PDB file of C-alpha atoms in Angstrom:
ATOM      1  CA  MET V  24     106.322  95.024  66.837  1.00  0.00           C
ATOM      2  CA  LYS V  25     106.029  94.746  70.482  1.00  0.00           C
ATOM      3  CA  SER V  26     101.866  92.330  69.942  1.00  0.00           C
ATOM      4  CA  VAL V  27      98.481  94.325  72.305  1.00  0.00           C
ATOM      5  CA  GLY V  28      99.106  93.487  75.673  1.00  0.00           C
ATOM      6  CA  GLN V  29     103.213  92.709  76.000  1.00  0.00           C
ATOM      7  CA  ALA V  30     104.814  95.836  78.268  1.00  0.00           C
ATOM      8  CA  ARG V  31     107.146  98.049  77.622  1.00  0.00           C
ATOM      9  CA  VAL V  32     110.532  96.739  79.130  1.00  0.00           C
ATOM     10  CA  THR V  33     113.561  99.618  80.585  1.00  0.00           C
ATOM     11  CA  SER V  34     117.339  98.261  80.274  1.00  0.00           C
ATOM     12  CA  SER V  35     116.926  97.513  84.326  1.00  0.00           C
ATOM     13  CA  GLY V  36     114.034  94.481  82.562  1.00  0.00           C
ATOM     14  CA  GLU V  37     111.439  96.570  85.078  1.00  0.00           C
ATOM     15  CA  ASP V  38     107.902  97.430  83.164  1.00  0.00           C
ATOM     16  CA  PRO V  39     107.893 101.562  82.981  1.00  0.00           C
ATOM     17  CA  ARG V  40     105.170 102.404  84.402  1.00  0.00           C
ATOM     18  CA  VAL V  41     105.354  98.956  87.905  1.00  0.00           C
ATOM     19  CA  THR V  42     108.678 102.505  88.119  1.00  0.00           C
ATOM     20  CA  GLU V  43     106.294 104.983  87.393  1.00  0.00           C
ATOM     21  CA  LEU V  44     104.389 103.268  90.329  1.00  0.00           C
ATOM     22  CA  ARG V  45     106.484 102.969  92.595  1.00  0.00           C
ATOM     23  CA  ALA V  46     107.701 106.672  92.105  1.00  0.00           C
ATOM     24  CA  ALA V  47     104.587 108.295  93.062  1.00  0.00           C
ATOM     25  CA  VAL V  48     103.806 105.867  96.049  1.00  0.00           C
ATOM     26  CA  SER V  49     107.243 106.026  97.704  1.00  0.00           C
ATOM     27  CA  ARG V  50     106.724 109.611  96.612  1.00  0.00           C
ATOM     28  CA  LEU V  51     103.565 109.535  98.822  1.00  0.00           C
ATOM     29  CA  ARG V  52     104.584 107.591 101.658  1.00  0.00           C
ATOM     30  CA  ARG V  53     107.839 110.040 101.708  1.00  0.00           C
ATOM     31  CA  GLU V  54     105.096 113.013 102.379  1.00  0.00           C
ATOM     32  CA  LEU V  55     103.415 111.176 104.980  1.00  0.00           C
ATOM     33  CA  ALA V  56     106.160 110.146 106.996  1.00  0.00           C
ATOM     34  CA  ALA V  57     106.916 114.530 107.086  1.00  0.00           C
ATOM     35  CA  HIS V  58     103.751 115.867 107.321  1.00  0.00           C
ATOM     36  CA  PRO V  59     102.794 116.891 110.981  1.00  0.00           C
ATOM     37  CA  ALA V  60      99.149 116.522 111.715  1.00  0.00           C
ATOM     38  CA  GLU V  61      97.911 113.221 112.961  1.00  0.00           C
ATOM     39  CA  PHE V  62      94.886 112.319 111.528  1.00  0.00           C
ATOM     40  CA  PRO V  63      92.579 108.981 112.524  1.00  0.00           C
ATOM     41  CA  ASP V  64      92.916 106.946 108.758  1.00  0.00           C
ATOM     42  CA  ARG V  65      96.890 107.384 108.359  1.00  0.00           C
ATOM     43  CA  ALA V  66      98.136 103.852 109.906  1.00  0.00           C
ATOM     44  CA  ILE V  67      95.230 102.919 106.866  1.00  0.00           C
ATOM     45  CA  ALA V  68      97.422 104.272 104.295  1.00  0.00           C
ATOM     46  CA  GLU V  69     100.699 104.044 105.855  1.00  0.00           C
ATOM     47  CA  ASP V  70      99.800 100.137 105.315  1.00  0.00           C
ATOM     48  CA  GLU V  71      98.327  99.971 102.056  1.00  0.00           C
ATOM     49  CA  LEU V  72     101.135 102.160 100.908  1.00  0.00           C
ATOM     50  CA  ALA V  73     102.933  99.881 101.582  1.00  0.00           C
ATOM     51  CA  ALA V  74     101.596  96.900 100.735  1.00  0.00           C
ATOM     52  CA  LEU V  75     100.987  98.423  97.394  1.00  0.00           C
ATOM     53  CA  ASP V  76     104.814  98.988  97.068  1.00  0.00           C
ATOM     54  CA  ALA V  77     104.808  94.934  97.879  1.00  0.00           C
ATOM     55  CA  THR V  78     102.936  94.074  95.609  1.00  0.00           C
ATOM     56  CA  ALA V  79     104.378  95.967  92.508  1.00  0.00           C
ATOM     57  CA  SER V  80     108.197  95.280  93.414  1.00  0.00           C
ATOM     58  CA  GLY V  81     106.794  91.408  92.190  1.00  0.00           C
ATOM     59  CA  GLY V  82     106.070  93.153  89.137  1.00  0.00           C
ATOM     60  CA  ALA V  83     103.256  94.311  87.044  1.00  0.00           C
ATOM     61  CA  PRO V  84     100.064  93.952  89.778  1.00  0.00           C
ATOM     62  CA  GLY V  85      96.414  93.067  88.572  1.00  0.00           C
ATOM     63  CA  ILE V  86      94.751  96.358  87.852  1.00  0.00           C
ATOM     64  CA  PRO V  87      91.221  95.657  90.218  1.00  0.00           C
ATOM     65  CA  ARG V  88      94.540  95.270  93.299  1.00  0.00           C
ATOM     66  CA  LEU V  89      95.299  98.623  91.582  1.00  0.00           C
ATOM     67  CA  ARG V  90      91.753 100.718  92.234  1.00  0.00           C
ATOM     68  CA  ARG V  91      90.866  98.857  95.564  1.00  0.00           C
ATOM     69  CA  SER V  92      94.526 100.423  96.942  1.00  0.00           C
ATOM     70  CA  LEU V  93      94.670 103.010  95.238  1.00  0.00           C
ATOM     71  CA  LEU V  94      90.351 103.760  95.997  1.00  0.00           C
ATOM     72  CA  VAL V  95      91.680 102.561 100.090  1.00  0.00           C
ATOM     73  CA  ILE V  96      94.169 105.680  99.836  1.00  0.00           C
ATOM     74  CA  ALA V  97      92.409 108.203  98.247  1.00  0.00           C
ATOM     75  CA  GLY V  98      89.609 107.778 101.471  1.00  0.00           C
ATOM     76  CA  ALA V  99      92.280 107.562 103.610  1.00  0.00           C
ATOM     77  CA  VAL V 100      94.075 110.944 103.279  1.00  0.00           C
ATOM     78  CA  GLY V 101      91.963 112.361 100.680  1.00  0.00           C
ATOM     79  CA  SER V 102      90.929 115.842 102.986  1.00  0.00           C
ATOM     80  CA  VAL V 103      94.947 116.470 103.881  1.00  0.00           C
ATOM     81  CA  SER V 104      95.565 118.680 101.042  1.00  0.00           C
ATOM     82  CA  ALA V 105      99.236 119.224 101.843  1.00  0.00           C
ATOM     83  CA  LEU V 106      98.847 115.037  99.505  1.00  0.00           C
ATOM     84  CA  ALA V 107      96.444 115.493  97.186  1.00  0.00           C
ATOM     85  CA  SER V 108      99.737 115.923  94.795  1.00  0.00           C
ATOM     86  CA  ALA V 109     101.383 113.345  95.590  1.00  0.00           C
ATOM     87  CA  LEU V 110      97.851 111.250  95.918  1.00  0.00           C
ATOM     88  CA  ARG V 111      97.185 112.185  92.528  1.00  0.00           C
ATOM     89  CA  ASP V 112     101.007 111.189  90.612  1.00  0.00           C
ATOM     90  CA  VAL V 113      99.551 107.704  92.521  1.00  0.00           C
ATOM     91  CA  ARG V 114      96.735 107.295  90.611  1.00  0.00           C
ATOM     92  CA  ILE V 115      97.810 109.184  87.095  1.00  0.00           C
ATOM     93  CA  ALA V 116     100.790 106.012  87.977  1.00  0.00           C
ATOM     94  CA  VAL V 117      97.720 103.196  88.071  1.00  0.00           C
ATOM     95  CA  ASP V 118      95.816 104.708  85.467  1.00  0.00           C
ATOM     96  CA  LEU V 119      98.789 103.502  83.838  1.00  0.00           C
ATOM     97  CA  PHE V 120      97.817  99.758  83.908  1.00  0.00           C
ATOM     98  CA  GLY V 121      94.828 100.209  81.575  1.00  0.00           C
ATOM     99  CA  GLU V 122      90.679 102.145  82.647  1.00  0.00           C
ATOM    100  CA  PRO V 123      88.655 100.577  85.274  1.00  0.00           C
ATOM    101  CA  PRO V 124      86.325  98.610  83.961  1.00  0.00           C
ATOM    102  CA  ARG V 125      82.215 100.307  81.855  1.00  0.00           C
ATOM    103  CA  GLY V 126      79.556  99.790  83.234  1.00  0.00           C
TER     104      GLY V 126
END
């Protein structure tokens, strides 16, 4: 039986939440790279996505770090409607790690 706070692990040994996060980040990175329009905060989004991917590849990242990255990325690409679906997937993947603290 799994104890409270213990993460499930896939057959590859990776936490499935990390797998979901890395997949969502990868999708947004691909869509951002393929997006033809330039916008002022594109480099910020690219840098933060790279940092988030690196953090996730090291195992289960801390929730405050995930939330900070999500805010930076959303602020950078939030106005680009073509990226909304991929950004939503990143938010959903971050939410798998737990709800933000109340208050």
